[in-house]
Amino acid sequence: MVADMKQRARRLSEPHVAPLEQWRETVASGRAMPHFDPFDGGACARLLILLETPRAMRGQRSSALRFVSRDNPSGTQRNLSRFLDEAGIARSHMLLWNCVPWVVHEPGAINRRLRRAEIAEGLDLLPGLLAILPRVQVVVLAGKVASEAGEVIAIQRPDVSILYMPHPSPANVCTSPRIGQSIRTVLSDAAARLE
């Protein structure tokens, strides 16, 4: 994983990622905000998947190098990666990001609920992100917090399809077989809209 992190860091200035990283630097305002994954489609992506917020990382400095990636060692990312593979969505076609893109949790703390002000601020940042993604055709909003972005996206980009799916966290997916099936259905629909 360390080698992958170093390789990702070296690729952050590549043309498909550089404009996103410049935007990220501007909006981070000194907060810990993971980088975009250069292994994904970057500014050329046709599918944007919005999750909630970066998870708390126990034992990791807030300044540690982090990426929003389907390869992250968490149950949510493992589930999402599996569902994306099942739907046949290529990495080069997608971009993964968070509705509230900075780390809200105190170092060493467990995940907590997002505050309304944090969600509102995250939603306010979305128009700037969408402006850097001219090829996006489909936006998938994963979970309750991300679903709040639907109206912002519809106003900013009426040309895109907006799909809603349950959050792929293990705690959510394990509650019912219907959750996993719903995620599969939405991602298959997203894949079909990219063809």
PDB file of N, CA and C in Angstrom, residues 63-162:
ATOM      1  N   SER A  63      -2.092  15.067   9.144  1.00  0.00           N
ATOM      2  CA  SER A  63      -1.363  15.539   7.967  1.00  0.00           C
ATOM      3  C   SER A  63      -0.903  14.401   7.060  1.00  0.00           C
ATOM      4  N   ALA A  64      -1.232  13.156   7.412  1.00  0.00           N
ATOM      5  CA  ALA A  64      -0.799  12.005   6.616  1.00  0.00           C
ATOM      6  C   ALA A  64      -1.396  12.063   5.213  1.00  0.00           C
ATOM      7  N   LEU A  65      -0.642  11.565   4.246  1.00  0.00           N
ATOM      8  CA  LEU A  65      -1.089  11.533   2.855  1.00  0.00           C
ATOM      9  C   LEU A  65      -2.273  10.573   2.730  1.00  0.00           C
ATOM     10  N   ARG A  66      -3.394  11.084   2.225  1.00  0.00           N
ATOM     11  CA  ARG A  66      -4.599  10.275   2.055  1.00  0.00           C
ATOM     12  C   ARG A  66      -5.217  10.557   0.700  1.00  0.00           C
ATOM     13  N   PHE A  67      -5.939   9.565   0.189  1.00  0.00           N
ATOM     14  CA  PHE A  67      -6.637   9.674  -1.086  1.00  0.00           C
ATOM     15  C   PHE A  67      -8.071   9.191  -0.910  1.00  0.00           C
ATOM     16  N   VAL A  68      -8.981   9.763  -1.689  1.00  0.00           N
ATOM     17  CA  VAL A  68     -10.341   9.234  -1.768  1.00  0.00           C
ATOM     18  C   VAL A  68     -10.262   8.174  -2.859  1.00  0.00           C
ATOM     19  N   SER A  69     -10.235   6.914  -2.438  1.00  0.00           N
ATOM     20  CA  SER A  69      -9.937   5.840  -3.379  1.00  0.00           C
ATOM     21  C   SER A  69     -10.745   4.590  -3.076  1.00  0.00           C
ATOM     22  N   ARG A  70     -11.132   3.908  -4.121  1.00  0.00           N
ATOM     23  CA  ARG A  70     -11.808   2.627  -3.949  1.00  0.00           C
ATOM     24  C   ARG A  70     -10.845   1.569  -3.431  1.00  0.00           C
ATOM     25  N   ASP A  71      -9.541   1.882  -3.391  1.00  0.00           N
ATOM     26  CA  ASP A  71      -8.539   0.948  -2.885  1.00  0.00           C
ATOM     27  C   ASP A  71      -8.234   1.139  -1.404  1.00  0.00           C
ATOM     28  N   ASN A  72      -8.851   2.103  -0.756  1.00  0.00           N
ATOM     29  CA  ASN A  72      -8.573   2.337   0.662  1.00  0.00           C
ATOM     30  C   ASN A  72      -8.934   1.102   1.485  1.00  0.00           C
ATOM     31  N   PRO A  73      -8.196   0.879   2.584  1.00  0.00           N
ATOM     32  CA  PRO A  73      -8.411  -0.327   3.395  1.00  0.00           C
ATOM     33  C   PRO A  73      -9.577  -0.182   4.376  1.00  0.00           C
ATOM     34  N   SER A  74     -10.761   0.017   3.847  1.00  0.00           N
ATOM     35  CA  SER A  74     -11.944   0.103   4.712  1.00  0.00           C
ATOM     36  C   SER A  74     -13.037  -0.778   4.125  1.00  0.00           C
ATOM     37  N   GLY A  75     -13.951  -1.166   4.965  1.00  0.00           N
ATOM     38  CA  GLY A  75     -15.057  -1.989   4.496  1.00  0.00           C
ATOM     39  C   GLY A  75     -15.907  -1.285   3.452  1.00  0.00           C
ATOM     40  N   THR A  76     -16.097   0.014   3.622  1.00  0.00           N
ATOM     41  CA  THR A  76     -16.886   0.779   2.650  1.00  0.00           C
ATOM     42  C   THR A  76     -16.235   0.728   1.279  1.00  0.00           C
ATOM     43  N   GLN A  77     -14.927   0.968   1.231  1.00  0.00           N
ATOM     44  CA  GLN A  77     -14.241   0.982  -0.064  1.00  0.00           C
ATOM     45  C   GLN A  77     -14.198  -0.419  -0.673  1.00  0.00           C
ATOM     46  N   ARG A  78     -14.013  -1.438   0.148  1.00  0.00           N
ATOM     47  CA  ARG A  78     -14.033  -2.816  -0.387  1.00  0.00           C
ATOM     48  C   ARG A  78     -15.400  -3.133  -0.988  1.00  0.00           C
ATOM     49  N   ASN A  79     -16.461  -2.778  -0.273  1.00  0.00           N
ATOM     50  CA  ASN A  79     -17.809  -3.002  -0.811  1.00  0.00           C
ATOM     51  C   ASN A  79     -18.007  -2.236  -2.111  1.00  0.00           C
ATOM     52  N   LEU A  80     -17.662  -0.954  -2.102  1.00  0.00           N
ATOM     53  CA  LEU A  80     -17.865  -0.128  -3.286  1.00  0.00           C
ATOM     54  C   LEU A  80     -17.072  -0.667  -4.465  1.00  0.00           C
ATOM     55  N   SER A  81     -15.826  -1.044  -4.227  1.00  0.00           N
ATOM     56  CA  SER A  81     -14.989  -1.581  -5.303  1.00  0.00           C
ATOM     57  C   SER A  81     -15.615  -2.843  -5.900  1.00  0.00           C
ATOM     58  N   ARG A  82     -16.114  -3.712  -5.038  1.00  0.00           N
ATOM     59  CA  ARG A  82     -16.758  -4.945  -5.513  1.00  0.00           C
ATOM     60  C   ARG A  82     -17.999  -4.625  -6.346  1.00  0.00           C
ATOM     61  N   PHE A  83     -18.835  -3.706  -5.867  1.00  0.00           N
ATOM     62  CA  PHE A  83     -20.047  -3.344  -6.606  1.00  0.00           C
ATOM     63  C   PHE A  83     -19.710  -2.672  -7.939  1.00  0.00           C
ATOM     64  N   LEU A  84     -18.685  -1.828  -7.960  1.00  0.00           N
ATOM     65  CA  LEU A  84     -18.267  -1.181  -9.214  1.00  0.00           C
ATOM     66  C   LEU A  84     -17.759  -2.214 -10.214  1.00  0.00           C
ATOM     67  N   ASP A  85     -16.971  -3.167  -9.721  1.00  0.00           N
ATOM     68  CA  ASP A  85     -16.470  -4.234 -10.602  1.00  0.00           C
ATOM     69  C   ASP A  85     -17.628  -5.054 -11.166  1.00  0.00           C
ATOM     70  N   GLU A  86     -18.601  -5.389 -10.322  1.00  0.00           N
ATOM     71  CA  GLU A  86     -19.761  -6.160 -10.779  1.00  0.00           C
ATOM     72  C   GLU A  86     -20.534  -5.405 -11.861  1.00  0.00           C
ATOM     73  N   ALA A  87     -20.586  -4.085 -11.747  1.00  0.00           N
ATOM     74  CA  ALA A  87     -21.315  -3.268 -12.729  1.00  0.00           C
ATOM     75  C   ALA A  87     -20.489  -3.014 -13.986  1.00  0.00           C
ATOM     76  N   GLY A  88     -19.215  -3.380 -13.953  1.00  0.00           N
ATOM     77  CA  GLY A  88     -18.349  -3.183 -15.117  1.00  0.00           C
ATOM     78  C   GLY A  88     -17.941  -1.734 -15.339  1.00  0.00           C
ATOM     79  N   ILE A  89     -17.870  -0.958 -14.274  1.00  0.00           N
ATOM     80  CA  ILE A  89     -17.491   0.456 -14.395  1.00  0.00           C
ATOM     81  C   ILE A  89     -15.973   0.574 -14.297  1.00  0.00           C
ATOM     82  N   ALA A  90     -15.368   1.031 -15.372  1.00  0.00           N
ATOM     83  CA  ALA A  90     -13.912   1.182 -15.419  1.00  0.00           C
ATOM     84  C   ALA A  90     -13.473   2.368 -14.576  1.00  0.00           C
ATOM     85  N   ARG A  91     -12.318   2.227 -13.956  1.00  0.00           N
ATOM     86  CA  ARG A  91     -11.773   3.325 -13.139  1.00  0.00           C
ATOM     87  C   ARG A  91     -11.626   4.598 -13.951  1.00  0.00           C
ATOM     88  N   SER A  92     -11.230   4.453 -15.198  1.00  0.00           N
ATOM     89  CA  SER A  92     -10.980   5.630 -16.040  1.00  0.00           C
ATOM     90  C   SER A  92     -12.255   6.417 -16.331  1.00  0.00           C
ATOM     91  N   HIS A  93     -13.408   5.824 -16.063  1.00  0.00           N
ATOM     92  CA  HIS A  93     -14.688   6.494 -16.321  1.00  0.00           C
ATOM     93  C   HIS A  93     -15.262   7.189 -15.094  1.00  0.00           C
ATOM     94  N   MET A  94     -14.649   6.971 -13.919  1.00  0.00           N
ATOM     95  CA  MET A  94     -15.283   7.447 -12.694  1.00  0.00           C
ATOM     96  C   MET A  94     -14.368   8.291 -11.828  1.00  0.00           C
ATOM     97  N   LEU A  95     -15.001   9.021 -10.934  1.00  0.00           N
ATOM     98  CA  LEU A  95     -14.303   9.798  -9.917  1.00  0.00           C
ATOM     99  C   LEU A  95     -15.072   9.624  -8.616  1.00  0.00           C
ATOM    100  N   LEU A  96     -14.345   9.361  -7.560  1.00  0.00           N
ATOM    101  CA  LEU A  96     -14.934   9.171  -6.242  1.00  0.00           C
ATOM    102  C   LEU A  96     -14.585  10.382  -5.380  1.00  0.00           C
ATOM    103  N   TRP A  97     -15.580  10.936  -4.688  1.00  0.00           N
ATOM    104  CA  TRP A  97     -15.351  12.101  -3.844  1.00  0.00           C
ATOM    105  C   TRP A  97     -16.347  12.073  -2.698  1.00  0.00           C
ATOM    106  N   ASN A  98     -16.213  13.003  -1.770  1.00  0.00           N
ATOM    107  CA  ASN A  98     -17.096  13.087  -0.608  1.00  0.00           C
ATOM    108  C   ASN A  98     -17.869  14.398  -0.602  1.00  0.00           C
ATOM    109  N   CYS A  99     -19.121  14.321  -0.183  1.00  0.00           N
ATOM    110  CA  CYS A  99     -19.971  15.509  -0.097  1.00  0.00           C
ATOM    111  C   CYS A  99     -19.359  16.534   0.864  1.00  0.00           C
ATOM    112  N   VAL A 100     -18.879  16.089   1.997  1.00  0.00           N
ATOM    113  CA  VAL A 100     -18.097  16.914   2.925  1.00  0.00           C
ATOM    114  C   VAL A 100     -16.673  16.378   2.805  1.00  0.00           C
ATOM    115  N   PRO A 101     -15.815  17.045   2.013  1.00  0.00           N
ATOM    116  CA  PRO A 101     -14.551  16.429   1.604  1.00  0.00           C
ATOM    117  C   PRO A 101     -13.391  16.506   2.585  1.00  0.00           C
ATOM    118  N   TRP A 102     -13.546  17.193   3.688  1.00  0.00           N
ATOM    119  CA  TRP A 102     -12.451  17.276   4.645  1.00  0.00           C
ATOM    120  C   TRP A 102     -12.722  16.333   5.814  1.00  0.00           C
ATOM    121  N   VAL A 103     -11.670  16.017   6.557  1.00  0.00           N
ATOM    122  CA  VAL A 103     -11.779  15.142   7.720  1.00  0.00           C
ATOM    123  C   VAL A 103     -12.374  15.959   8.865  1.00  0.00           C
ATOM    124  N   VAL A 104     -13.539  15.575   9.336  1.00  0.00           N
ATOM    125  CA  VAL A 104     -14.216  16.317  10.403  1.00  0.00           C
ATOM    126  C   VAL A 104     -13.887  15.756  11.784  1.00  0.00           C
ATOM    127  N   HIS A 105     -13.362  14.559  11.828  1.00  0.00           N
ATOM    128  CA  HIS A 105     -13.123  13.866  13.087  1.00  0.00           C
ATOM    129  C   HIS A 105     -11.813  14.335  13.721  1.00  0.00           C
ATOM    130  N   GLU A 106     -11.795  14.415  15.032  1.00  0.00           N
ATOM    131  CA  GLU A 106     -10.566  14.743  15.753  1.00  0.00           C
ATOM    132  C   GLU A 106      -9.593  13.573  15.610  1.00  0.00           C
ATOM    133  N   PRO A 107      -8.274  13.853  15.588  1.00  0.00           N
ATOM    134  CA  PRO A 107      -7.291  12.762  15.487  1.00  0.00           C
ATOM    135  C   PRO A 107      -7.526  11.710  16.573  1.00  0.00           C
ATOM    136  N   GLY A 108      -7.578  10.465  16.158  1.00  0.00           N
ATOM    137  CA  GLY A 108      -7.772   9.351  17.079  1.00  0.00           C
ATOM    138  C   GLY A 108      -9.216   9.091  17.474  1.00  0.00           C
ATOM    139  N   ALA A 109     -10.134   9.953  17.056  1.00  0.00           N
ATOM    140  CA  ALA A 109     -11.543   9.796  17.432  1.00  0.00           C
ATOM    141  C   ALA A 109     -12.244   8.822  16.496  1.00  0.00           C
ATOM    142  N   ILE A 110     -13.404   8.391  16.911  1.00  0.00           N
ATOM    143  CA  ILE A 110     -14.222   7.551  16.042  1.00  0.00           C
ATOM    144  C   ILE A 110     -15.076   8.455  15.155  1.00  0.00           C
ATOM    145  N   ASN A 111     -15.674   7.857  14.139  1.00  0.00           N
ATOM    146  CA  ASN A 111     -16.549   8.629  13.256  1.00  0.00           C
ATOM    147  C   ASN A 111     -17.699   9.228  14.065  1.00  0.00           C
ATOM    148  N   ARG A 112     -18.122  10.395  13.651  1.00  0.00           N
ATOM    149  CA  ARG A 112     -19.264  11.046  14.285  1.00  0.00           C
ATOM    150  C   ARG A 112     -20.210  11.537  13.201  1.00  0.00           C
ATOM    151  N   ARG A 113     -21.421  11.870  13.609  1.00  0.00           N
ATOM    152  CA  ARG A 113     -22.385  12.435  12.658  1.00  0.00           C
ATOM    153  C   ARG A 113     -21.907  13.803  12.196  1.00  0.00           C
ATOM    154  N   LEU A 114     -22.197  14.082  10.949  1.00  0.00           N
ATOM    155  CA  LEU A 114     -21.869  15.403  10.419  1.00  0.00           C
ATOM    156  C   LEU A 114     -22.834  16.441  10.973  1.00  0.00           C
ATOM    157  N   ARG A 115     -22.327  17.633  11.179  1.00  0.00           N
ATOM    158  CA  ARG A 115     -23.167  18.745  11.623  1.00  0.00           C
ATOM    159  C   ARG A 115     -23.809  19.399  10.402  1.00  0.00           C
ATOM    160  N   ARG A 116     -24.969  20.019  10.620  1.00  0.00           N
ATOM    161  CA  ARG A 116     -25.684  20.670   9.505  1.00  0.00           C
ATOM    162  C   ARG A 116     -24.800  21.700   8.811  1.00  0.00           C
ATOM    163  N   ALA A 117     -24.035  22.469   9.564  1.00  0.00           N
ATOM    164  CA  ALA A 117     -23.168  23.499   8.969  1.00  0.00           C
ATOM    165  C   ALA A 117     -22.093  22.869   8.087  1.00  0.00           C
ATOM    166  N   GLU A 118     -21.582  21.710   8.472  1.00  0.00           N
ATOM    167  CA  GLU A 118     -20.568  21.022   7.660  1.00  0.00           C
ATOM    168  C   GLU A 118     -21.176  20.544   6.346  1.00  0.00           C
ATOM    169  N   ILE A 119     -22.375  19.992   6.427  1.00  0.00           N
ATOM    170  CA  ILE A 119     -23.052  19.535   5.208  1.00  0.00           C
ATOM    171  C   ILE A 119     -23.333  20.718   4.290  1.00  0.00           C
ATOM    172  N   ALA A 120     -23.829  21.805   4.855  1.00  0.00           N
ATOM    173  CA  ALA A 120     -24.127  22.997   4.047  1.00  0.00           C
ATOM    174  C   ALA A 120     -22.865  23.525   3.370  1.00  0.00           C
ATOM    175  N   GLU A 121     -21.757  23.550   4.098  1.00  0.00           N
ATOM    176  CA  GLU A 121     -20.509  24.025   3.499  1.00  0.00           C
ATOM    177  C   GLU A 121     -20.043  23.082   2.392  1.00  0.00           C
ATOM    178  N   GLY A 122     -20.170  21.788   2.621  1.00  0.00           N
ATOM    179  CA  GLY A 122     -19.805  20.823   1.586  1.00  0.00           C
ATOM    180  C   GLY A 122     -20.642  20.993   0.328  1.00  0.00           C
ATOM    181  N   LEU A 123     -21.942  21.204   0.497  1.00  0.00           N
ATOM    182  CA  LEU A 123     -22.827  21.419  -0.654  1.00  0.00           C
ATOM    183  C   LEU A 123     -22.454  22.688  -1.405  1.00  0.00           C
ATOM    184  N   ASP A 124     -22.035  23.712  -0.673  1.00  0.00           N
ATOM    185  CA  ASP A 124     -21.624  24.970  -1.311  1.00  0.00           C
ATOM    186  C   ASP A 124     -20.389  24.802  -2.195  1.00  0.00           C
ATOM    187  N   LEU A 125     -19.585  23.786  -1.930  1.00  0.00           N
ATOM    188  CA  LEU A 125     -18.366  23.554  -2.716  1.00  0.00           C
ATOM    189  C   LEU A 125     -18.637  22.809  -4.025  1.00  0.00           C
ATOM    190  N   LEU A 126     -19.762  22.136  -4.111  1.00  0.00           N
ATOM    191  CA  LEU A 126     -20.030  21.275  -5.271  1.00  0.00           C
ATOM    192  C   LEU A 126     -20.055  21.988  -6.616  1.00  0.00           C
ATOM    193  N   PRO A 127     -20.624  23.187  -6.744  1.00  0.00           N
ATOM    194  CA  PRO A 127     -20.591  23.844  -8.059  1.00  0.00           C
ATOM    195  C   PRO A 127     -19.169  24.016  -8.604  1.00  0.00           C
ATOM    196  N   GLY A 128     -18.226  24.342  -7.739  1.00  0.00           N
ATOM    197  CA  GLY A 128     -16.838  24.480  -8.180  1.00  0.00           C
ATOM    198  C   GLY A 128     -16.264  23.169  -8.677  1.00  0.00           C
ATOM    199  N   LEU A 129     -16.595  22.079  -7.998  1.00  0.00           N
ATOM    200  CA  LEU A 129     -16.130  20.761  -8.435  1.00  0.00           C
ATOM    201  C   LEU A 129     -16.760  20.387  -9.774  1.00  0.00           C
ATOM    202  N   LEU A 130     -18.060  20.580  -9.896  1.00  0.00           N
ATOM    203  CA  LEU A 130     -18.754  20.219 -11.135  1.00  0.00           C
ATOM    204  C   LEU A 130     -18.229  21.003 -12.336  1.00  0.00           C
ATOM    205  N   ALA A 131     -17.775  22.221 -12.105  1.00  0.00           N
ATOM    206  CA  ALA A 131     -17.232  23.040 -13.195  1.00  0.00           C
ATOM    207  C   ALA A 131     -15.956  22.443 -13.778  1.00  0.00           C
ATOM    208  N   ILE A 132     -15.268  21.619 -12.997  1.00  0.00           N
ATOM    209  CA  ILE A 132     -14.021  20.993 -13.455  1.00  0.00           C
ATOM    210  C   ILE A 132     -14.299  19.636 -14.103  1.00  0.00           C
ATOM    211  N   LEU A 133     -15.542  19.210 -14.096  1.00  0.00           N
ATOM    212  CA  LEU A 133     -15.913  17.888 -14.609  1.00  0.00           C
ATOM    213  C   LEU A 133     -16.880  18.013 -15.787  1.00  0.00           C
ATOM    214  N   PRO A 134     -16.444  18.585 -16.904  1.00  0.00           N
ATOM    215  CA  PRO A 134     -17.365  18.834 -18.019  1.00  0.00           C
ATOM    216  C   PRO A 134     -17.902  17.572 -18.680  1.00  0.00           C
ATOM    217  N   ARG A 135     -17.216  16.449 -18.531  1.00  0.00           N
ATOM    218  CA  ARG A 135     -17.641  15.208 -19.195  1.00  0.00           C
ATOM    219  C   ARG A 135     -18.593  14.364 -18.358  1.00  0.00           C
ATOM    220  N   VAL A 136     -18.824  14.760 -17.116  1.00  0.00           N
ATOM    221  CA  VAL A 136     -19.690  13.956 -16.248  1.00  0.00           C
ATOM    222  C   VAL A 136     -21.092  13.874 -16.837  1.00  0.00           C
ATOM    223  N   GLN A 137     -21.576  12.639 -16.963  1.00  0.00           N
ATOM    224  CA  GLN A 137     -22.921  12.369 -17.468  1.00  0.00           C
ATOM    225  C   GLN A 137     -23.852  11.880 -16.366  1.00  0.00           C
ATOM    226  N   VAL A 138     -23.255  11.227 -15.355  1.00  0.00           N
ATOM    227  CA  VAL A 138     -24.036  10.611 -14.286  1.00  0.00           C
ATOM    228  C   VAL A 138     -23.383  10.940 -12.946  1.00  0.00           C
ATOM    229  N   VAL A 139     -24.213  11.287 -11.968  1.00  0.00           N
ATOM    230  CA  VAL A 139     -23.751  11.460 -10.593  1.00  0.00           C
ATOM    231  C   VAL A 139     -24.535  10.486  -9.727  1.00  0.00           C
ATOM    232  N   VAL A 140     -23.811   9.666  -8.968  1.00  0.00           N
ATOM    233  CA  VAL A 140     -24.434   8.734  -8.031  1.00  0.00           C
ATOM    234  C   VAL A 140     -24.217   9.281  -6.626  1.00  0.00           C
ATOM    235  N   LEU A 141     -25.305   9.463  -5.905  1.00  0.00           N
ATOM    236  CA  LEU A 141     -25.261   9.977  -4.543  1.00  0.00           C
ATOM    237  C   LEU A 141     -25.470   8.806  -3.594  1.00  0.00           C
ATOM    238  N   ALA A 142     -24.435   8.507  -2.811  1.00  0.00           N
ATOM    239  CA  ALA A 142     -24.437   7.316  -1.965  1.00  0.00           C
ATOM    240  C   ALA A 142     -24.732   7.672  -0.513  1.00  0.00           C
ATOM    241  N   GLY A 143     -25.934   7.379  -0.081  1.00  0.00           N
ATOM    242  CA  GLY A 143     -26.299   7.594   1.309  1.00  0.00           C
ATOM    243  C   GLY A 143     -27.072   8.871   1.549  1.00  0.00           C
ATOM    244  N   LYS A 144     -27.509   9.020   2.790  1.00  0.00           N
ATOM    245  CA  LYS A 144     -28.394  10.121   3.182  1.00  0.00           C
ATOM    246  C   LYS A 144     -27.742  11.488   3.006  1.00  0.00           C
ATOM    247  N   VAL A 145     -26.516  11.650   3.487  1.00  0.00           N
ATOM    248  CA  VAL A 145     -25.856  12.959   3.386  1.00  0.00           C
ATOM    249  C   VAL A 145     -25.641  13.330   1.926  1.00  0.00           C
ATOM    250  N   ALA A 146     -25.091  12.409   1.150  1.00  0.00           N
ATOM    251  CA  ALA A 146     -24.836  12.701  -0.267  1.00  0.00           C
ATOM    252  C   ALA A 146     -26.128  13.001  -1.016  1.00  0.00           C
ATOM    253  N   SER A 147     -27.222  12.365  -0.610  1.00  0.00           N
ATOM    254  CA  SER A 147     -28.494  12.596  -1.313  1.00  0.00           C
ATOM    255  C   SER A 147     -28.935  14.055  -1.229  1.00  0.00           C
ATOM    256  N   GLU A 148     -28.442  14.768  -0.236  1.00  0.00           N
ATOM    257  CA  GLU A 148     -28.787  16.186  -0.108  1.00  0.00           C
ATOM    258  C   GLU A 148     -28.169  17.024  -1.223  1.00  0.00           C
ATOM    259  N   ALA A 149     -27.222  16.467  -1.962  1.00  0.00           N
ATOM    260  CA  ALA A 149     -26.574  17.195  -3.056  1.00  0.00           C
ATOM    261  C   ALA A 149     -27.407  17.184  -4.331  1.00  0.00           C
ATOM    262  N   GLY A 150     -28.465  16.405  -4.376  1.00  0.00           N
ATOM    263  CA  GLY A 150     -29.251  16.273  -5.598  1.00  0.00           C
ATOM    264  C   GLY A 150     -29.739  17.587  -6.171  1.00  0.00           C
ATOM    265  N   GLU A 151     -30.287  18.439  -5.335  1.00  0.00           N
ATOM    266  CA  GLU A 151     -30.825  19.714  -5.813  1.00  0.00           C
ATOM    267  C   GLU A 151     -29.716  20.625  -6.338  1.00  0.00           C
ATOM    268  N   VAL A 152     -28.601  20.684  -5.626  1.00  0.00           N
ATOM    269  CA  VAL A 152     -27.468  21.517  -6.058  1.00  0.00           C
ATOM    270  C   VAL A 152     -26.980  21.066  -7.430  1.00  0.00           C
ATOM    271  N   ILE A 153     -26.846  19.766  -7.599  1.00  0.00           N
ATOM    272  CA  ILE A 153     -26.350  19.224  -8.867  1.00  0.00           C
ATOM    273  C   ILE A 153     -27.353  19.473  -9.985  1.00  0.00           C
ATOM    274  N   ALA A 154     -28.635  19.269  -9.709  1.00  0.00           N
ATOM    275  CA  ALA A 154     -29.668  19.478 -10.735  1.00  0.00           C
ATOM    276  C   ALA A 154     -29.687  20.919 -11.224  1.00  0.00           C
ATOM    277  N   ILE A 155     -29.473  21.859 -10.324  1.00  0.00           N
ATOM    278  CA  ILE A 155     -29.444  23.275 -10.712  1.00  0.00           C
ATOM    279  C   ILE A 155     -28.174  23.591 -11.489  1.00  0.00           C
ATOM    280  N   GLN A 156     -27.054  23.105 -10.989  1.00  0.00           N
ATOM    281  CA  GLN A 156     -25.756  23.408 -11.595  1.00  0.00           C
ATOM    282  C   GLN A 156     -25.545  22.687 -12.922  1.00  0.00           C
ATOM    283  N   ARG A 157     -25.987  21.437 -12.984  1.00  0.00           N
ATOM    284  CA  ARG A 157     -25.756  20.614 -14.171  1.00  0.00           C
ATOM    285  C   ARG A 157     -27.026  19.869 -14.557  1.00  0.00           C
ATOM    286  N   PRO A 158     -28.009  20.564 -15.150  1.00  0.00           N
ATOM    287  CA  PRO A 158     -29.260  19.899 -15.519  1.00  0.00           C
ATOM    288  C   PRO A 158     -29.074  18.830 -16.594  1.00  0.00           C
ATOM    289  N   ASP A 159     -27.892  18.779 -17.195  1.00  0.00           N
ATOM    290  CA  ASP A 159     -27.609  17.806 -18.245  1.00  0.00           C
ATOM    291  C   ASP A 159     -27.229  16.432 -17.712  1.00  0.00           C
ATOM    292  N   VAL A 160     -26.968  16.297 -16.414  1.00  0.00           N
ATOM    293  CA  VAL A 160     -26.519  15.008 -15.891  1.00  0.00           C
ATOM    294  C   VAL A 160     -27.672  14.219 -15.282  1.00  0.00           C
ATOM    295  N   SER A 161     -27.535  12.906 -15.310  1.00  0.00           N
ATOM    296  CA  SER A 161     -28.478  12.017 -14.627  1.00  0.00           C
ATOM    297  C   SER A 161     -28.031  11.898 -13.175  1.00  0.00           C
ATOM    298  N   ILE A 162     -28.964  12.011 -12.260  1.00  0.00           N
ATOM    299  CA  ILE A 162     -28.662  11.889 -10.832  1.00  0.00           C
ATOM    300  C   ILE A 162     -29.338  10.627 -10.321  1.00  0.00           C
TER     301      ILE A 162
END
